[in-house]
mmCIF file with all atom_site columns, C-alpha atoms in Angstrom:
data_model
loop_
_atom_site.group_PDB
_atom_site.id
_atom_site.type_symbol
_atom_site.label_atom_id
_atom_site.label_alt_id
_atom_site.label_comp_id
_atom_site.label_asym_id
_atom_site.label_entity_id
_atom_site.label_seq_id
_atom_site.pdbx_PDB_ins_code
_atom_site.Cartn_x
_atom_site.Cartn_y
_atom_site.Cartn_z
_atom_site.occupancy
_atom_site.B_iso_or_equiv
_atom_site.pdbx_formal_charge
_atom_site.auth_seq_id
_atom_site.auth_comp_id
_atom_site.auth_asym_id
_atom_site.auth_atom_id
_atom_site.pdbx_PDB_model_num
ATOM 1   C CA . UNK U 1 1   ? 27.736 -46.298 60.558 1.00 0.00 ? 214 UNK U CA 1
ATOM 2   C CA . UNK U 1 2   ? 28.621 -44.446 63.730 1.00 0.00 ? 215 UNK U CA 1
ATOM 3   C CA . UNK U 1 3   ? 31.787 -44.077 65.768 1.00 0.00 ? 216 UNK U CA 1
ATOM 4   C CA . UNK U 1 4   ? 32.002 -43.785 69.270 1.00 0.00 ? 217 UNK U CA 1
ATOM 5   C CA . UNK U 1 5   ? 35.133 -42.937 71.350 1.00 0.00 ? 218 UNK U CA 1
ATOM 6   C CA . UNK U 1 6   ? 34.561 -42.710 75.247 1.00 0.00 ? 219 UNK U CA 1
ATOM 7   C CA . UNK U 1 7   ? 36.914 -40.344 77.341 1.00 0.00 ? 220 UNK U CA 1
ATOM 8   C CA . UNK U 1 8   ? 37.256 -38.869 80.966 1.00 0.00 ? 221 UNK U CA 1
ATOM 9   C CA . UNK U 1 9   ? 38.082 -42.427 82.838 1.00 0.00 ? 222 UNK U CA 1
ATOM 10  C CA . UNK U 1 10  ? 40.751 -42.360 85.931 1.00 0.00 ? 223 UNK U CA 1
ATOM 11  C CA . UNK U 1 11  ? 41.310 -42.966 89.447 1.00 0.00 ? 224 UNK U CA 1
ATOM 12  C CA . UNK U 1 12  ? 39.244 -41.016 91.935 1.00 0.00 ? 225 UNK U CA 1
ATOM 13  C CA . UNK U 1 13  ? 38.884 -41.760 95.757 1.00 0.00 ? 226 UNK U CA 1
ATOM 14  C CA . UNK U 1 14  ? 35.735 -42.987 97.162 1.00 0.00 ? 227 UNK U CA 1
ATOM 15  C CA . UNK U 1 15  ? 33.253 -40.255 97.273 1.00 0.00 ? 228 UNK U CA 1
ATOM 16  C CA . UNK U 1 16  ? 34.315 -38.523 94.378 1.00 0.00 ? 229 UNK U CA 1
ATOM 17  C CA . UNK U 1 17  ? 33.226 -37.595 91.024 1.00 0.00 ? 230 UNK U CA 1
ATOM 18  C CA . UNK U 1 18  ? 34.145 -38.156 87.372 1.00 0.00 ? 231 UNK U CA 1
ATOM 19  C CA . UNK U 1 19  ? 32.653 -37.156 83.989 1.00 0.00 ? 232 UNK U CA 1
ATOM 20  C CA . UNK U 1 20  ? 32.972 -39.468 80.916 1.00 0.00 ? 233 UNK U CA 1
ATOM 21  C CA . UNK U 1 21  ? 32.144 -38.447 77.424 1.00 0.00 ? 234 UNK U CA 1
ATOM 22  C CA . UNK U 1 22  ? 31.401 -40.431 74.345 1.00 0.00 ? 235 UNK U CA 1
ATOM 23  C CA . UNK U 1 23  ? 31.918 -38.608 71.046 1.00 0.00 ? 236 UNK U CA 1
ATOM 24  C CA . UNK U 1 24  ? 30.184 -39.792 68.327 1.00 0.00 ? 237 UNK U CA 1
ATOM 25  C CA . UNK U 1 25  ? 31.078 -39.471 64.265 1.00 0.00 ? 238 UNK U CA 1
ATOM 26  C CA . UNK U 1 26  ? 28.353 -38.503 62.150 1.00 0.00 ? 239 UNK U CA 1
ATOM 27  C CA . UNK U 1 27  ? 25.641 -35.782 61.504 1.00 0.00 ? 240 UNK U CA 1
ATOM 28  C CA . UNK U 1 28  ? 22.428 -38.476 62.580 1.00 0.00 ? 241 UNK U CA 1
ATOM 29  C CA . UNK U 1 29  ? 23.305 -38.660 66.465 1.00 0.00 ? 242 UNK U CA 1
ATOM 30  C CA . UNK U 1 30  ? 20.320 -37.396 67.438 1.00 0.00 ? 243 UNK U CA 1
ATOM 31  C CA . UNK U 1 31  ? 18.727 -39.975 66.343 1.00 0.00 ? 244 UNK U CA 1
ATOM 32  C CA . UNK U 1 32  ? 20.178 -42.540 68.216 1.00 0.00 ? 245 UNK U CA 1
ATOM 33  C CA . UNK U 1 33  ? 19.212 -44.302 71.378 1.00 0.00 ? 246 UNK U CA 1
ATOM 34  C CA . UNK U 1 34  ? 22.731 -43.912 73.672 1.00 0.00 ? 247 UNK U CA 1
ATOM 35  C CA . UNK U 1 35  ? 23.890 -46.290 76.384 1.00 0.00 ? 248 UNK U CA 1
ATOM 36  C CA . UNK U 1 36  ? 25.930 -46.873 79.090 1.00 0.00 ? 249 UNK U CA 1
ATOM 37  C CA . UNK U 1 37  ? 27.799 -50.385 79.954 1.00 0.00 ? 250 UNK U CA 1
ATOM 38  C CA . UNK U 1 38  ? 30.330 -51.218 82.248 1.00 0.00 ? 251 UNK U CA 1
ATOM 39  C CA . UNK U 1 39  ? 32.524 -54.065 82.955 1.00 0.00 ? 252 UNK U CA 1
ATOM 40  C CA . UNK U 1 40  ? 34.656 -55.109 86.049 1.00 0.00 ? 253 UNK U CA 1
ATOM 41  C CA . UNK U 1 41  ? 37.248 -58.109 85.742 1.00 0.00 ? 254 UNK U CA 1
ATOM 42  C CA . UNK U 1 42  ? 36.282 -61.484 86.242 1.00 0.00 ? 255 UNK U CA 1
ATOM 43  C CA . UNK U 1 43  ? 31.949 -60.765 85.543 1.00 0.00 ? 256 UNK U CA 1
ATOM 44  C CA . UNK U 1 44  ? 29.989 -59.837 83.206 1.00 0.00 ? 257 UNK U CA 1
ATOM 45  C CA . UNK U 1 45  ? 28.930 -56.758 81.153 1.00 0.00 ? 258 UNK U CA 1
ATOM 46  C CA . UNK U 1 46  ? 26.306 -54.856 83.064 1.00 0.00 ? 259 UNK U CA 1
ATOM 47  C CA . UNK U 1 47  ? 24.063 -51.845 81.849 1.00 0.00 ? 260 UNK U CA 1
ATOM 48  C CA . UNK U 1 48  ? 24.184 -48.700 83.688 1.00 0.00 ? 261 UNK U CA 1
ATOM 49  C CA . UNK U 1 49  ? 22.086 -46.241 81.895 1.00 0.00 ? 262 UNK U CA 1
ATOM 50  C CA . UNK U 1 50  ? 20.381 -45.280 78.535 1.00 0.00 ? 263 UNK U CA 1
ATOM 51  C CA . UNK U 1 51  ? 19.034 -42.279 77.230 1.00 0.00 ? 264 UNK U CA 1
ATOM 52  C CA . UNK U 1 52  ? 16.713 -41.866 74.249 1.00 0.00 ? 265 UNK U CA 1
ATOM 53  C CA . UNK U 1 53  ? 16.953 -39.380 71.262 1.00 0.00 ? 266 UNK U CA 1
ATOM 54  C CA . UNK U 1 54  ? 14.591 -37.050 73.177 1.00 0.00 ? 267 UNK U CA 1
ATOM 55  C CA . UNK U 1 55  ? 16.682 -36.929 76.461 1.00 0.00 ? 268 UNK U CA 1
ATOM 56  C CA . UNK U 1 56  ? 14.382 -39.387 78.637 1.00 0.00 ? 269 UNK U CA 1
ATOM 57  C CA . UNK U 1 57  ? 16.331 -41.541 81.100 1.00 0.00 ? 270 UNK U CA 1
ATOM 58  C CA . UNK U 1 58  ? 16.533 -45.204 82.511 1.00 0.00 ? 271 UNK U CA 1
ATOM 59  C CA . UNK U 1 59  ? 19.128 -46.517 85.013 1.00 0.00 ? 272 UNK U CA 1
ATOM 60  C CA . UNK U 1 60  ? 19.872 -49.275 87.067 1.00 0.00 ? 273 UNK U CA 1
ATOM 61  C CA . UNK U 1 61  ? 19.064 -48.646 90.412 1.00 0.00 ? 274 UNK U CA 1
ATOM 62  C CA . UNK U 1 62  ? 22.352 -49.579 91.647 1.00 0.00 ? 275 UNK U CA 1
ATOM 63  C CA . UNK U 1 63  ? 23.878 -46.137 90.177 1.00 0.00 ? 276 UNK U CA 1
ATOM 64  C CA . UNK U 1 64  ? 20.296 -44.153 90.418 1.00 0.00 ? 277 UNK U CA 1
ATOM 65  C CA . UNK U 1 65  ? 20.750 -40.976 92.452 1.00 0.00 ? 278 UNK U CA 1
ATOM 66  C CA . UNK U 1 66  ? 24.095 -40.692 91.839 1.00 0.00 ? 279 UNK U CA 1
ATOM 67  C CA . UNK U 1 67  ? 24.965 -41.105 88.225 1.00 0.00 ? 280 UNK U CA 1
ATOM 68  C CA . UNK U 1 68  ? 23.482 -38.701 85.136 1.00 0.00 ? 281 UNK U CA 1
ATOM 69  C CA . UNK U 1 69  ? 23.641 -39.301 81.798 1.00 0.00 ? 282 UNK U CA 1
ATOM 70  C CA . UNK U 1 70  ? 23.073 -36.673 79.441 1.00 0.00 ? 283 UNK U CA 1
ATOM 71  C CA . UNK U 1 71  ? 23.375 -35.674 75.646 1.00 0.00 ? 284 UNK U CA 1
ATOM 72  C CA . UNK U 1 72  ? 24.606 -32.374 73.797 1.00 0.00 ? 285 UNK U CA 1
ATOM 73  C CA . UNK U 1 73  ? 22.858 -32.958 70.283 1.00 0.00 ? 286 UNK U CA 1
ATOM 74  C CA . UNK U 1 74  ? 24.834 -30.144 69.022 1.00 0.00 ? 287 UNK U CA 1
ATOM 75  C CA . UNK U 1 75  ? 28.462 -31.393 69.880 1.00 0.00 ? 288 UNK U CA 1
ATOM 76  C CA . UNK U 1 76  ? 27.826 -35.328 69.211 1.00 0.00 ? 289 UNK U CA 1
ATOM 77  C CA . UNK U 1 77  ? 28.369 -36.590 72.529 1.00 0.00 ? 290 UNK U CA 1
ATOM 78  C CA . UNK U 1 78  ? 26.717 -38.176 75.835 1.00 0.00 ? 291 UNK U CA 1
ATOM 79  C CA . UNK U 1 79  ? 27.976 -37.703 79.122 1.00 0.00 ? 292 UNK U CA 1
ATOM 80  C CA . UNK U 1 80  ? 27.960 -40.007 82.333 1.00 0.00 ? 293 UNK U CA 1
ATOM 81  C CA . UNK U 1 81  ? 28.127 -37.707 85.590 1.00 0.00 ? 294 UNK U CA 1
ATOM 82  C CA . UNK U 1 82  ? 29.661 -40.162 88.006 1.00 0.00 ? 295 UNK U CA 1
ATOM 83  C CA . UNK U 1 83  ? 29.100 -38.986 91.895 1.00 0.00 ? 296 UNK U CA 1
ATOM 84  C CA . UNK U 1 84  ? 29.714 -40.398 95.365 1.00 0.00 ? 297 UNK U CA 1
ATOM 85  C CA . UNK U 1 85  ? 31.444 -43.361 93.506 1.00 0.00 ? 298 UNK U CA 1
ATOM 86  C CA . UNK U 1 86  ? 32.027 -46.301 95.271 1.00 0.00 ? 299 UNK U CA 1
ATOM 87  C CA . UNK U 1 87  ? 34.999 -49.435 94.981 1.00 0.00 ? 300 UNK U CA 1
ATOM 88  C CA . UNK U 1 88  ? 32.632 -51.742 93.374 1.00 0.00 ? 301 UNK U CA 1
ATOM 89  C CA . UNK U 1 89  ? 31.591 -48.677 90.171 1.00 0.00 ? 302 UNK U CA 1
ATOM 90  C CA . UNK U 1 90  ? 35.379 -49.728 89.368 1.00 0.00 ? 303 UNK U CA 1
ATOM 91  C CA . UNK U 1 91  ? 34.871 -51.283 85.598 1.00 0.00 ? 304 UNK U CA 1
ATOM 92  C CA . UNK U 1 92  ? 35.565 -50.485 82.155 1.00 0.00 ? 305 UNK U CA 1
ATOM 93  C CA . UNK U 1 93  ? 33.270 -48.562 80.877 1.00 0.00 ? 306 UNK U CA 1
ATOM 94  C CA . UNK U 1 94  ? 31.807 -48.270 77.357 1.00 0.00 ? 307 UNK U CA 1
ATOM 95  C CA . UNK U 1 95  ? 28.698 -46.032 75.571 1.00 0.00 ? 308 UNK U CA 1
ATOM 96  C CA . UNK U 1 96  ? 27.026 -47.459 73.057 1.00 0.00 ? 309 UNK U CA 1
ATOM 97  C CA . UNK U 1 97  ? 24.614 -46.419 70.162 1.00 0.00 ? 310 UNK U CA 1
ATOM 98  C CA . UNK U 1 98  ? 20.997 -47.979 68.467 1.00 0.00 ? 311 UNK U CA 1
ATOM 99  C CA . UNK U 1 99  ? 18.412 -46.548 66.506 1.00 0.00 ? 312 UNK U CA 1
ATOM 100 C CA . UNK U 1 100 ? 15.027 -47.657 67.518 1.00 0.00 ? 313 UNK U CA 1
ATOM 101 C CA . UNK U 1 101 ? 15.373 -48.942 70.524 1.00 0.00 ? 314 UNK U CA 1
ATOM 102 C CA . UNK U 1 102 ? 13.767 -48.534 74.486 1.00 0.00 ? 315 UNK U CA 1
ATOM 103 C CA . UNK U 1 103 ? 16.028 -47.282 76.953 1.00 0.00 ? 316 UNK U CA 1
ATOM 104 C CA . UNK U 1 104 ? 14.608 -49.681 79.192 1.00 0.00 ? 317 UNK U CA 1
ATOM 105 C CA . UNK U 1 105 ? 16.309 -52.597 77.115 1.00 0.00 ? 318 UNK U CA 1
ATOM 106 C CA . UNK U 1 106 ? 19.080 -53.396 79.154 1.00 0.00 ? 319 UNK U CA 1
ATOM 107 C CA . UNK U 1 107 ? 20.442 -56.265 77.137 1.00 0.00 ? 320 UNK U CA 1
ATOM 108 C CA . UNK U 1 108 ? 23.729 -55.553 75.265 1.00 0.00 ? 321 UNK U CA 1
ATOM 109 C CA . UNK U 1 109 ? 23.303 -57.239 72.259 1.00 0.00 ? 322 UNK U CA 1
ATOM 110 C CA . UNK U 1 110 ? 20.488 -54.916 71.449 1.00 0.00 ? 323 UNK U CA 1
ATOM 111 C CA . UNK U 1 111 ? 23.333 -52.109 70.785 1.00 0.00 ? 324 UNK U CA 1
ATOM 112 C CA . UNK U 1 112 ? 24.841 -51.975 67.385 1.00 0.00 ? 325 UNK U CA 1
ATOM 113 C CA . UNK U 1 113 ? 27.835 -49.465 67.787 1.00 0.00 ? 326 UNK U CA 1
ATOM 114 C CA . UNK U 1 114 ? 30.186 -49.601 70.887 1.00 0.00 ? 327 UNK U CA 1
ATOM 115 C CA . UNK U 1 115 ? 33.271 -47.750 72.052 1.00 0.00 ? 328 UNK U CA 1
ATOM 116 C CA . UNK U 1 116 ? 36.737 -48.860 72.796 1.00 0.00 ? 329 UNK U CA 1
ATOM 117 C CA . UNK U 1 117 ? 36.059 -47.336 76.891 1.00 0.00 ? 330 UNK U CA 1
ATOM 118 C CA . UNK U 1 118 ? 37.441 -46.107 79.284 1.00 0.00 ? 331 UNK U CA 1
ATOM 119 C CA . UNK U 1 119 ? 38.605 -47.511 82.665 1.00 0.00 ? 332 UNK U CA 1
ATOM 120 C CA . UNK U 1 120 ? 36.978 -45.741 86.504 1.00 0.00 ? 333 UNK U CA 1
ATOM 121 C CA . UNK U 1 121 ? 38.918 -46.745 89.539 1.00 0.00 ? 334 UNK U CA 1
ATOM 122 C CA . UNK U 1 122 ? 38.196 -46.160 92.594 1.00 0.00 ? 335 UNK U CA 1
ATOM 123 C CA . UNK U 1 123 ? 39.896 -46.401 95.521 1.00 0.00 ? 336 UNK U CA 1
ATOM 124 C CA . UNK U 1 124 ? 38.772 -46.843 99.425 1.00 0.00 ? 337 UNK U CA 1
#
């Protein structure tokens, strides 16, 4: 069983940055595959970017170049470095958790544990 609570969320101007974090409950993190998901109103759940238990990365190429996600095994917790964000990153945005799985599996189903997230706005 793992928990995941996502943080950092706001409203930033176009351009600008933000850093979300996802801590995790537990002492088996590192073993998980983590994800990134977001959601704007009206549409569908899209992934943004995984990254497996040995820190290799996949991401849509929508946010590639721009956003970073990374892991601290130590403290529990992935990041998502959000910069030059643009109106349409605006979404909800959760992290998500599976053993076993490739980061290049974009499908959300595939996750078993999810956070609550967090909502990004921004702003032209």
């Amino acid at each position: 069983q793992v928990q995941l609570v996502e943080s950092g969320g706001g409203l930033v101007q176009a351009g600008g940055s933000l850093r979300l974090s996802c801590a995790a409950s537990g002492r088996t993190f590192s073993s998980y595959v983590m994800g990134w998901f977001r959601q704007a109103p009206g549409k569908e759940r899209e992934f943004v970017t995984a990254i497996s238990r040995t820190s290799s990365t996949y991401y849509v190429d929508s946010v590639k170049g721009r956003f970073t996600i990374s892991r601290d095994n130590a403290k529990n917790t992935v990041y998502l470095q959000m910069n030059s964000l643009k109106p349409e990153d605006t979404a909800v945005y959760y992290c998500a958790a599976k053993e076993y799985l490739s980061i290049r599996n974009m499908k959300g189903e595939s996750y078993d544990y999810w956070g609550q997230g967090t909502q990004v706005t921004v702003s032209s």
